mmCIF file of C-alpha atoms in Angstrom:
data_model
loop_
_atom_site.group_PDB
_atom_site.id
_atom_site.type_symbol
_atom_site.label_atom_id
_atom_site.label_comp_id
_atom_site.label_asym_id
_atom_site.label_seq_id
_atom_site.Cartn_x
_atom_site.Cartn_y
_atom_site.Cartn_z
ATOM 1 C CA MET A 272 -56.625 -55.139 3.615
ATOM 2 C CA LYS A 273 -57.333 -52.398 0.939
ATOM 3 C CA GLU A 274 -54.677 -54.111 -1.347
ATOM 4 C CA ALA A 275 -56.580 -57.421 -1.095
ATOM 5 C CA GLY A 276 -59.979 -56.004 -1.754
ATOM 6 C CA GLU A 277 -58.491 -54.491 -4.772
ATOM 7 C CA ASN A 278 -57.288 -57.590 -5.820
ATOM 8 C CA ARG A 279 -60.766 -59.029 -5.764
ATOM 9 C CA ARG A 280 -62.044 -56.523 -8.173
ATOM 10 C CA LEU A 281 -62.517 -57.794 -11.629
ATOM 11 C CA LEU A 282 -60.228 -56.566 -14.423
ATOM 12 C CA ILE A 283 -63.119 -55.214 -16.320
ATOM 13 C CA TYR A 284 -63.139 -52.553 -13.587
ATOM 14 C CA HIS A 285 -59.771 -51.511 -14.030
ATOM 15 C CA PRO A 286 -58.307 -49.029 -16.286
ATOM 16 C CA ALA A 287 -55.699 -51.528 -17.468
ATOM 17 C CA GLY A 288 -58.408 -53.999 -18.257
ATOM 18 C CA VAL A 289 -60.506 -51.598 -20.151
ATOM 19 C CA PHE A 290 -58.303 -49.128 -21.927
ATOM 20 C CA PHE A 291 -55.854 -51.746 -23.136
ATOM 21 C CA ALA A 292 -58.749 -53.955 -24.497
ATOM 22 C CA LEU A 293 -60.153 -50.831 -26.414
ATOM 23 C CA ALA A 294 -56.717 -49.933 -27.683
ATOM 24 C CA ALA A 295 -56.292 -53.462 -29.314
ATOM 25 C CA ALA A 296 -59.781 -53.308 -30.597
ATOM 26 C CA ILE A 297 -58.999 -50.171 -32.342
ATOM 27 C CA ALA A 298 -55.814 -51.555 -33.571
ATOM 28 C CA VAL A 299 -57.510 -54.407 -35.193
ATOM 29 C CA THR A 300 -59.684 -52.256 -37.429
ATOM 30 C CA LEU A 301 -56.989 -49.518 -38.387
ATOM 31 C CA PRO A 302 -55.804 -51.575 -41.736
ATOM 32 C CA TRP A 303 -59.496 -51.833 -42.966
ATOM 33 C CA LEU A 304 -60.828 -48.143 -42.597
ATOM 34 C CA TRP A 305 -60.029 -47.743 -46.256
ATOM 35 C CA LEU A 306 -62.714 -50.005 -47.304
ATOM 36 C CA LEU A 307 -65.315 -48.067 -45.242
ATOM 37 C CA PRO A 308 -67.495 -45.240 -47.112
ATOM 38 C CA LEU A 309 -65.897 -42.669 -44.963
ATOM 39 C CA GLU A 310 -66.000 -38.974 -45.393
ATOM 40 C CA ASP A 311 -62.480 -38.429 -45.313
ATOM 41 C CA PRO A 312 -60.811 -42.060 -44.766
ATOM 42 C CA TRP A 313 -57.088 -40.571 -44.261
ATOM 43 C CA LEU A 314 -58.113 -38.210 -41.706
ATOM 44 C CA ALA A 315 -60.146 -41.046 -39.992
ATOM 45 C CA HIS A 316 -57.321 -43.439 -40.170
ATOM 46 C CA VAL A 317 -54.813 -40.773 -38.688
ATOM 47 C CA ARG A 318 -57.416 -39.839 -35.842
ATOM 48 C CA LEU A 319 -58.110 -43.432 -35.028
ATOM 49 C CA GLY A 320 -54.493 -44.484 -35.071
ATOM 50 C CA LEU A 321 -52.601 -41.784 -33.290
ATOM 51 C CA PHE A 322 -55.357 -40.592 -30.940
ATOM 52 C CA GLY A 323 -57.575 -43.683 -30.695
ATOM 53 C CA PHE A 324 -54.990 -46.682 -30.406
ATOM 54 C CA GLY A 325 -52.073 -44.579 -29.123
ATOM 55 C CA GLY A 326 -54.036 -42.191 -27.056
ATOM 56 C CA ILE A 327 -56.112 -45.028 -25.284
ATOM 57 C CA ALA A 328 -52.962 -47.098 -24.838
ATOM 58 C CA ILE A 329 -51.306 -44.164 -23.047
ATOM 59 C CA SER A 330 -54.280 -43.103 -21.025
ATOM 60 C CA GLY A 331 -54.428 -46.544 -19.664
ATOM 61 C CA TYR A 332 -50.987 -46.702 -18.756
ATOM 62 C CA ILE A 333 -51.054 -43.520 -16.857
ATOM 63 C CA MET A 334 -54.265 -44.490 -15.127
ATOM 64 C CA THR A 335 -52.810 -47.754 -14.105
ATOM 65 C CA ALA A 336 -49.441 -46.191 -12.888
ATOM 66 C CA GLN A 337 -51.114 -43.500 -11.032
ATOM 67 C CA LYS A 338 -51.738 -45.601 -7.904
ATOM 68 C CA ALA A 339 -48.064 -46.173 -7.382
ATOM 69 C CA TRP A 340 -47.755 -42.291 -7.892
ATOM 70 C CA THR A 341 -50.541 -40.904 -5.738
ATOM 71 C CA GLY A 342 -51.100 -43.723 -3.630
ATOM 72 C CA ARG A 343 -55.169 -43.846 -4.660
ATOM 73 C CA ALA A 344 -56.749 -45.779 -7.328
ATOM 74 C CA PHE A 345 -58.226 -43.913 -10.268
ATOM 75 C CA PRO A 346 -61.151 -42.042 -8.985
ATOM 76 C CA VAL A 347 -63.354 -42.273 -11.713
ATOM 77 C CA PRO A 348 -64.934 -45.680 -12.820
ATOM 78 C CA ALA A 349 -62.765 -47.349 -15.663
ATOM 79 C CA LEU A 350 -65.899 -48.295 -17.607
ATOM 80 C CA LEU A 351 -67.310 -44.625 -17.924
ATOM 81 C CA ALA A 352 -63.905 -43.092 -18.803
ATOM 82 C CA GLY A 353 -63.602 -46.357 -21.206
ATOM 83 C CA GLY A 354 -67.017 -45.442 -22.549
ATOM 84 C CA LEU A 355 -66.416 -41.915 -23.442
ATOM 85 C CA ALA A 356 -63.092 -42.754 -24.835
ATOM 86 C CA LEU A 357 -64.937 -45.298 -27.350
ATOM 87 C CA GLY A 358 -67.567 -42.726 -27.775
ATOM 88 C CA GLY A 359 -65.126 -40.309 -29.129
ATOM 89 C CA ARG A 360 -63.476 -42.737 -31.551
ATOM 90 C CA LEU A 361 -66.691 -43.959 -32.878
ATOM 91 C CA ALA A 362 -67.821 -40.312 -33.241
ATOM 92 C CA SER A 363 -64.774 -39.282 -34.939
ATOM 93 C CA LEU A 364 -65.370 -41.955 -37.824
ATOM 94 C CA GLY A 365 -68.561 -40.486 -38.745
ATOM 95 C CA PHE A 366 -67.498 -36.982 -38.194
ATOM 96 C CA PRO A 367 -63.459 -36.712 -39.052
ATOM 97 C CA ALA A 368 -63.182 -33.165 -39.418
ATOM 98 C CA HIS A 369 -65.579 -32.068 -36.591
ATOM 99 C CA LEU A 370 -64.419 -31.030 -33.291
ATOM 100 C CA TRP A 371 -67.509 -31.768 -31.003
ATOM 101 C CA PRO A 372 -66.406 -35.562 -30.767
ATOM 102 C CA ILE A 373 -62.891 -34.292 -28.987
ATOM 103 C CA ILE A 374 -64.807 -31.698 -26.830
ATOM 104 C CA LEU A 375 -67.356 -33.921 -25.601
ATOM 105 C CA PHE A 376 -65.575 -37.153 -25.082
ATOM 106 C CA SER A 377 -61.786 -36.952 -25.522
ATOM 107 C CA LEU A 378 -61.420 -33.760 -23.545
ATOM 108 C CA PRO A 379 -63.045 -35.199 -20.188
ATOM 109 C CA VAL A 380 -60.806 -38.322 -20.409
ATOM 110 C CA ALA A 381 -57.886 -36.551 -20.830
ATOM 111 C CA ILE A 382 -58.795 -34.248 -18.000
ATOM 112 C CA MET A 383 -59.686 -37.275 -15.780
ATOM 113 C CA VAL A 384 -56.024 -38.448 -16.317
ATOM 114 C CA ALA A 385 -54.389 -35.467 -15.306
ATOM 115 C CA TRP A 386 -56.333 -34.419 -12.504
ATOM 116 C CA PRO A 387 -55.463 -36.997 -9.944
ATOM 117 C CA VAL A 388 -51.910 -36.326 -10.329
ATOM 118 C CA LEU A 389 -52.257 -32.570 -10.150
ATOM 119 C CA GLN A 390 -54.414 -32.796 -7.205
ATOM 120 C CA ALA A 391 -51.534 -35.182 -5.427
ATOM 121 C CA ARG A 392 -49.039 -32.467 -6.599
ATOM 122 C CA ARG A 393 -46.854 -35.099 -8.148
ATOM 123 C CA TRP A 394 -45.192 -32.578 -10.319
ATOM 124 C CA ASP A 395 -42.515 -35.059 -11.462
ATOM 125 C CA LYS A 396 -45.334 -37.290 -13.091
ATOM 126 C CA LEU A 397 -47.486 -34.068 -14.588
ATOM 127 C CA PRO A 398 -45.709 -34.220 -17.833
ATOM 128 C CA LEU A 399 -46.350 -37.647 -18.512
ATOM 129 C CA ALA A 400 -50.049 -37.324 -17.217
ATOM 130 C CA THR A 401 -50.841 -34.119 -19.515
ATOM 131 C CA VAL A 402 -49.691 -36.164 -22.786
ATOM 132 C CA PRO A 403 -53.523 -36.920 -23.033
ATOM 133 C CA LEU A 404 -54.311 -33.204 -23.071
ATOM 134 C CA VAL A 405 -51.524 -32.355 -25.622
ATOM 135 C CA LEU A 406 -53.099 -35.065 -27.880
ATOM 136 C CA VAL A 407 -56.401 -33.290 -27.488
ATOM 137 C CA ALA A 408 -54.982 -30.082 -28.459
ATOM 138 C CA ALA A 409 -53.154 -31.853 -31.619
ATOM 139 C CA GLU A 410 -56.437 -33.405 -32.660
ATOM 140 C CA ILE A 411 -58.101 -30.199 -32.659
ATOM 141 C CA LEU A 412 -55.427 -28.886 -34.956
ATOM 142 C CA LEU A 413 -55.127 -31.658 -37.257
ATOM 143 C CA PRO A 414 -57.516 -30.850 -39.990
ATOM 144 C CA ASP A 415 -56.105 -27.320 -40.200
ATOM 145 C CA LEU A 416 -52.351 -28.553 -39.738
ATOM 146 C CA PRO A 417 -52.175 -32.158 -41.648
ATOM 147 C CA GLU A 418 -48.436 -32.036 -41.231
ATOM 148 C CA LEU A 419 -49.178 -33.074 -37.625
ATOM 149 C CA ALA A 420 -49.795 -36.388 -39.092
ATOM 150 C CA GLY A 421 -46.015 -36.820 -39.791
ATOM 151 C CA PHE A 422 -44.802 -35.020 -36.712
ATOM 152 C CA LEU A 423 -46.735 -36.880 -33.921
ATOM 153 C CA PRO A 424 -45.217 -40.296 -34.413
ATOM 154 C CA VAL A 425 -41.790 -38.671 -34.123
ATOM 155 C CA ALA A 426 -42.723 -36.875 -30.861
ATOM 156 C CA LEU A 427 -44.225 -40.302 -29.651
ATOM 157 C CA ALA A 428 -40.993 -41.744 -30.261
ATOM 158 C CA VAL A 429 -39.249 -39.394 -28.180
ATOM 159 C CA LEU A 430 -41.878 -40.017 -25.241
ATOM 160 C CA ILE A 431 -41.176 -43.834 -25.740
ATOM 161 C CA LEU A 432 -37.525 -43.364 -25.583
ATOM 162 C CA ALA A 433 -37.781 -41.407 -22.105
ATOM 163 C CA VAL A 434 -40.888 -43.155 -20.331
ATOM 164 C CA GLY A 435 -39.863 -46.676 -22.058
ATOM 165 C CA GLY A 436 -36.299 -46.101 -21.062
ATOM 166 C CA ARG A 437 -37.034 -45.789 -17.677
ATOM 167 C CA LEU A 438 -39.687 -48.369 -17.208
ATOM 168 C CA VAL A 439 -37.049 -51.009 -18.660
ATOM 169 C CA ARG A 440 -34.159 -49.710 -16.410
ATOM 170 C CA SER A 441 -37.011 -50.144 -13.349
ATOM 171 C CA PHE A 442 -37.878 -53.799 -14.135
ATOM 172 C CA VAL A 443 -34.252 -54.670 -14.995
ATOM 173 C CA MET A 444 -33.306 -53.330 -11.592
ATOM 174 C CA GLU A 445 -35.900 -55.556 -10.230
ATOM 175 C CA GLY A 446 -34.953 -58.524 -12.201
ATOM 176 C CA HIS A 447 -31.294 -58.000 -10.946
ATOM 177 C CA ARG A 448 -32.681 -57.921 -7.340
ATOM 178 C CA ARG A 449 -34.986 -60.822 -7.703
ATOM 179 C CA ARG A 450 -31.778 -62.938 -8.725
ATOM 180 C CA GLY A 451 -29.325 -61.612 -6.310
ATOM 181 C CA LEU A 452 -27.176 -60.072 -8.770
ATOM 182 C CA ASP A 453 -25.150 -57.159 -8.803
ATOM 183 C CA MET A 454 -26.887 -53.940 -10.476
ATOM 184 C CA ARG A 455 -24.314 -52.908 -13.496
ATOM 185 C CA ARG A 456 -24.613 -49.050 -13.977
ATOM 186 C CA GLY A 457 -26.203 -48.602 -17.380
ATOM 187 C CA PRO A 458 -26.134 -45.805 -19.498
ATOM 188 C CA PRO A 459 -28.056 -42.580 -18.100
ATOM 189 C CA LEU A 460 -31.318 -42.035 -19.863
ATOM 190 C CA TRP A 461 -30.100 -38.359 -20.968
ATOM 191 C CA GLN A 462 -27.459 -39.964 -23.125
ATOM 192 C CA GLY A 463 -30.424 -41.576 -25.177
ATOM 193 C CA ILE A 464 -32.486 -38.486 -25.216
ATOM 194 C CA VAL A 465 -30.049 -35.589 -26.096
ATOM 195 C CA PRO A 466 -28.805 -37.534 -29.220
ATOM 196 C CA LEU A 467 -32.217 -38.284 -30.361
ATOM 197 C CA VAL A 468 -33.380 -34.417 -29.988
ATOM 198 C CA VAL A 469 -30.342 -33.250 -31.612
ATOM 199 C CA GLY A 470 -30.732 -35.550 -34.430
ATOM 200 C CA LEU A 471 -34.384 -34.370 -34.895
ATOM 201 C CA LEU A 472 -33.498 -30.814 -34.846
ATOM 202 C CA CYS A 473 -30.303 -30.748 -36.917
ATOM 203 C CA ASP A 474 -30.440 -31.792 -40.589
ATOM 204 C CA ASP A 475 -26.720 -31.808 -40.994
ATOM 205 C CA VAL A 476 -24.090 -34.602 -40.578
ATOM 206 C CA ILE A 477 -24.115 -33.654 -36.977
ATOM 207 C CA GLY A 478 -27.980 -34.765 -36.549
ATOM 208 C CA MET A 479 -27.251 -37.786 -38.591
ATOM 209 C CA LEU A 480 -24.494 -39.219 -36.144
ATOM 210 C CA ALA A 481 -26.789 -38.008 -33.315
ATOM 211 C CA LEU A 482 -29.480 -40.279 -34.663
ATOM 212 C CA PHE A 483 -27.267 -43.431 -34.933
ATOM 213 C CA ALA A 484 -26.051 -42.455 -31.272
ATOM 214 C CA ALA A 485 -29.485 -42.535 -30.104
ATOM 215 C CA MET A 486 -30.057 -45.892 -31.881
ATOM 216 C CA ALA A 487 -27.053 -47.521 -30.141
ATOM 217 C CA TRP A 488 -27.938 -45.858 -26.701
ATOM 218 C CA VAL A 489 -31.375 -47.775 -27.155
ATOM 219 C CA ALA A 490 -29.627 -50.797 -28.332
ATOM 220 C CA ALA A 491 -27.486 -51.006 -25.029
ATOM 221 C CA ARG A 492 -30.359 -50.322 -22.764
ATOM 222 C CA SER A 493 -32.569 -52.917 -24.751
ATOM 223 C CA LEU A 494 -30.049 -55.657 -23.959
ATOM 224 C CA GLU A 495 -29.576 -55.210 -20.320
ATOM 225 C CA GLY A 496 -32.945 -57.249 -19.560
ATOM 226 C CA MET A 497 -32.777 -59.848 -22.578
ATOM 227 C CA ARG A 498 -31.658 -62.503 -19.800
ATOM 228 C CA LEU A 499 -33.662 -61.335 -16.879
ATOM 229 C CA GLY A 500 -36.902 -63.393 -17.478
ATOM 230 C CA GLU A 501 -39.093 -63.481 -20.570
ATOM 231 C CA ALA A 502 -41.341 -60.699 -19.582
ATOM 232 C CA ASN A 503 -38.141 -58.351 -19.400
ATOM 233 C CA ARG A 504 -37.054 -59.676 -22.789
ATOM 234 C CA MET A 505 -40.304 -59.259 -24.406
ATOM 235 C CA LEU A 506 -40.402 -55.408 -23.077
ATOM 236 C CA CYS A 507 -36.632 -55.022 -24.088
ATOM 237 C CA LEU A 508 -37.543 -56.315 -27.607
ATOM 238 C CA GLY A 509 -40.380 -53.794 -27.739
ATOM 239 C CA TYR A 510 -38.086 -51.223 -26.692
ATOM 240 C CA ALA A 511 -35.673 -51.836 -29.478
ATOM 241 C CA GLY A 512 -38.791 -51.049 -31.923
ATOM 242 C CA LEU A 513 -37.185 -47.727 -31.528
ATOM 243 C CA VAL A 514 -34.110 -48.908 -33.509
ATOM 244 C CA PRO A 515 -35.958 -49.539 -36.862
ATOM 245 C CA GLY A 516 -38.194 -46.238 -36.241
ATOM 246 C CA ILE A 517 -35.118 -43.951 -35.537
ATOM 247 C CA LEU A 518 -33.233 -45.597 -38.621
ATOM 248 C CA ALA A 519 -36.322 -44.795 -40.794
ATOM 249 C CA ILE A 520 -36.017 -41.142 -39.793
ATOM 250 C CA ALA A 521 -32.363 -41.035 -40.960
ATOM 251 C CA ALA A 522 -33.188 -42.809 -44.067
ATOM 252 C CA ALA A 523 -36.204 -40.522 -44.986
ATOM 253 C CA ARG A 524 -33.938 -37.478 -44.180
ATOM 254 C CA ALA A 525 -31.145 -38.957 -46.634
ATOM 255 C CA GLY A 526 -33.912 -39.333 -49.188
ATOM 256 C CA LEU A 527 -33.489 -43.160 -49.069
ATOM 257 C CA VAL A 528 -37.098 -43.867 -48.362
ATOM 258 C CA PRO A 529 -40.533 -41.970 -48.561
ATOM 259 C CA GLN A 530 -41.905 -40.075 -45.540
ATOM 260 C CA LEU A 531 -44.290 -42.949 -45.423
ATOM 261 C CA VAL A 532 -41.961 -45.302 -44.611
ATOM 262 C CA GLN A 533 -40.801 -43.272 -41.491
ATOM 263 C CA VAL A 534 -44.639 -42.790 -40.407
ATOM 264 C CA HIS A 535 -45.177 -46.569 -40.492
ATOM 265 C CA ALA A 536 -42.226 -47.746 -38.942
ATOM 266 C CA LEU A 537 -42.522 -45.352 -35.865
ATOM 267 C CA THR A 538 -46.307 -46.656 -35.454
ATOM 268 C CA MET A 539 -45.917 -50.358 -36.515
ATOM 269 C CA ALA A 540 -42.420 -51.301 -35.273
ATOM 270 C CA THR A 541 -41.976 -48.878 -32.554
ATOM 271 C CA MET A 542 -45.163 -47.657 -30.964
ATOM 272 C CA GLY A 543 -47.010 -50.966 -31.545
ATOM 273 C CA PRO A 544 -44.666 -53.393 -29.934
ATOM 274 C CA MET A 545 -43.985 -51.158 -27.115
ATOM 275 C CA ILE A 546 -47.691 -50.883 -26.194
ATOM 276 C CA LEU A 547 -48.100 -54.647 -26.858
ATOM 277 C CA ALA A 548 -45.010 -55.285 -24.345
ATOM 278 C CA ILE A 549 -46.488 -53.125 -21.644
ATOM 279 C CA ALA A 550 -50.239 -54.112 -21.977
ATOM 280 C CA ALA A 551 -49.495 -58.036 -22.239
ATOM 281 C CA ARG A 552 -47.981 -57.632 -18.447
ATOM 282 C CA THR A 553 -51.504 -57.312 -17.223
ATOM 283 C CA THR A 554 -52.441 -60.929 -18.464
ATOM 284 C CA MET A 555 -49.179 -62.636 -18.268
ATOM 285 C CA ARG A 556 -49.068 -65.840 -16.081
ATOM 286 C CA ARG A 557 -47.439 -65.526 -13.010
ATOM 287 C CA SER A 558 -44.918 -68.027 -11.615
ATOM 288 C CA PRO A 559 -44.995 -69.154 -7.886
ATOM 289 C CA GLU A 560 -41.519 -67.315 -7.833
ATOM 290 C CA GLY A 561 -42.908 -64.240 -8.688
ATOM 291 C CA GLU A 562 -42.081 -63.999 -12.345
ATOM 292 C CA LEU A 563 -44.105 -62.716 -15.280
ATOM 293 C CA LEU A 564 -44.421 -65.236 -17.991
ATOM 294 C CA PRO A 565 -45.809 -64.374 -21.610
ATOM 295 C CA ARG A 566 -48.390 -66.373 -23.042
ATOM 296 C CA ARG A 567 -47.467 -68.039 -26.534
ATOM 297 C CA ARG A 568 -50.315 -65.585 -28.136
ATOM 298 C CA HIS A 569 -48.235 -62.534 -26.631
ATOM 299 C CA TRP A 570 -45.040 -63.802 -28.298
ATOM 300 C CA SER A 571 -46.867 -64.491 -31.549
ATOM 301 C CA ALA A 572 -48.524 -61.005 -31.700
ATOM 302 C CA LEU A 573 -45.351 -59.413 -31.191
ATOM 303 C CA TRP A 574 -43.452 -61.280 -33.836
ATOM 304 C CA LEU A 575 -46.650 -60.626 -36.105
ATOM 305 C CA MET A 576 -46.422 -57.070 -35.561
ATOM 306 C CA PHE A 577 -42.716 -56.613 -36.529
ATOM 307 C CA GLY A 578 -43.529 -58.586 -39.682
ATOM 308 C CA ALA A 579 -46.389 -56.349 -40.490
ATOM 309 C CA ALA A 580 -44.275 -53.268 -39.957
ATOM 310 C CA ALA A 581 -41.771 -54.499 -42.267
ATOM 311 C CA LEU A 582 -44.334 -55.432 -45.084
ATOM 312 C CA ARG A 583 -46.108 -52.335 -44.569
ATOM 313 C CA CYS A 584 -42.745 -50.275 -44.994
ATOM 314 C CA LEU A 585 -41.707 -52.263 -47.955
ATOM 315 C CA ALA A 586 -45.326 -51.366 -49.893
ATOM 316 C CA ALA A 587 -44.349 -47.961 -49.229
ATOM 317 C CA LEU A 588 -41.132 -48.145 -51.330
ATOM 318 C CA PRO A 589 -41.650 -46.651 -54.885
ATOM 319 C CA GLY A 590 -42.308 -49.536 -57.399
ATOM 320 C CA GLN A 591 -41.927 -52.241 -54.922
ATOM 321 C CA MET A 592 -44.536 -54.535 -53.581
ATOM 322 C CA PRO A 593 -48.075 -52.760 -53.006
ATOM 323 C CA MET A 594 -49.332 -56.305 -52.522
ATOM 324 C CA ALA A 595 -47.750 -56.482 -49.472
ATOM 325 C CA LEU A 596 -50.453 -53.980 -47.964
ATOM 326 C CA LEU A 597 -52.823 -57.053 -47.917
ATOM 327 C CA PRO A 598 -50.684 -59.287 -45.517
ATOM 328 C CA ALA A 599 -49.294 -56.288 -43.751
ATOM 329 C CA GLY A 600 -52.842 -55.545 -42.613
ATOM 330 C CA ILE A 601 -53.714 -59.177 -41.974
ATOM 331 C CA ALA A 602 -50.581 -59.854 -39.708
ATOM 332 C CA TRP A 603 -51.409 -56.537 -37.756
ATOM 333 C CA SER A 604 -54.742 -57.160 -37.131
ATOM 334 C CA ALA A 605 -54.206 -60.785 -36.466
ATOM 335 C CA ALA A 606 -51.363 -59.674 -33.754
ATOM 336 C CA TRP A 607 -53.992 -57.382 -31.909
ATOM 337 C CA MET A 608 -56.674 -60.097 -32.066
ATOM 338 C CA LEU A 609 -54.237 -62.682 -30.448
ATOM 339 C CA PHE A 610 -53.550 -60.027 -27.747
ATOM 340 C CA LEU A 611 -57.282 -59.099 -27.348
ATOM 341 C CA SER A 612 -58.192 -63.142 -27.121
ATOM 342 C CA VAL A 613 -56.158 -63.212 -23.981
ATOM 343 C CA GLN A 614 -57.214 -59.875 -22.531
ATOM 344 C CA ILE A 615 -61.068 -60.425 -23.083
ATOM 345 C CA GLN A 616 -60.838 -63.673 -21.138
ATOM 346 C CA ALA A 617 -58.858 -61.897 -18.546
ATOM 347 C CA LEU A 618 -61.659 -59.436 -17.784
ATOM 348 C CA ALA A 619 -63.814 -61.639 -15.771
ATOM 349 C CA MET A 620 -60.814 -62.492 -13.561
ATOM 350 C CA PRO A 621 -59.558 -60.698 -10.679
ATOM 351 C CA THR A 622 -57.138 -57.748 -11.318
ATOM 352 C CA PRO A 623 -53.498 -58.978 -10.329
ATOM 353 C CA PHE A 624 -51.357 -57.144 -8.143
ATOM 354 C CA PRO A 625 -49.217 -55.145 -8.941
ATOM 355 C CA VAL A 626 -50.849 -54.872 -12.400
ATOM 356 C CA LEU A 627 -47.714 -54.546 -14.637
ATOM 357 C CA SER A 628 -45.546 -56.392 -12.626
ATOM 358 C CA ALA A 629 -45.145 -59.698 -10.880
ATOM 359 C CA ARG A 630 -45.498 -60.241 -6.983
ATOM 360 C CA ARG A 631 -42.640 -58.418 -5.442
ATOM 361 C CA LEU A 632 -40.327 -60.452 -3.138
ATOM 362 C CA SER A 633 -40.056 -59.091 0.393
#
């Protein structure tokens, strides 16, 4: 009966409803911050992108997953936590080099995210649950260490490979089980993490080969769920966004593209599609057979996002197409507006259960 009562709560009272909507709203504004009379547009853009869009989306996922980890719903009202997160982002726009928005707003939210997992002694989930705290520390250091703006997208790519790889595998296994298919043993997660870490740490030929091995591993894992339902196909395509991100790391290291291409490939082609593929599961249609079905606006948003990433990277190449900046920004904002149009409409509806997957078969 407790689960049924939970189902009757409106999505606006659930972290997945509030935090995914906030992340999307922030994403819409990101390309246009440069047009505002801000004290430091670059710092505001980095803080709103990495710690606002990325940090709020990660927090929303962790808050949503906590019920499966701890057996209890998130203990703080989602609207309160969301209000703090939004307050911190708005304050950081006006005061991009100040610490008080982080201390007053972002830090309490990060503690809220980690505390239930710590209290439940789920030590295996604690590294992920403390990611928002790590982001808070990084945001505090950012004004004095601007190189963090280039390092953090790489670190988030490692996080996506590890957490996303486990998530993809879980939903792929569920897809096989639903269809009564034998689950083939796929490549273990460590075979993707180790090459990526080695590739990031080594600047020589071995490092380059390791990066290509990591790309091959991501491609293999992404292919696992392509034929196991539309939602799994979208999730696997989002996870496959790691391939252009890692490729951009290799190209930047070889001097073939500027560092800015690497940053935008990791944020727009890797981080954006993966966040969308996970967040969209909250508002996908649910078939009587228990399958998640992405909406047309979800698919349109995904393809627009990949197009925006390609245009933005093209615009960053020396002497190429600076005019591509405008269509890249329009495509990126349009993608998140499409997602947001579905999310806002769903906020007034009951929260689905399970939130990020369809009804489980008995």
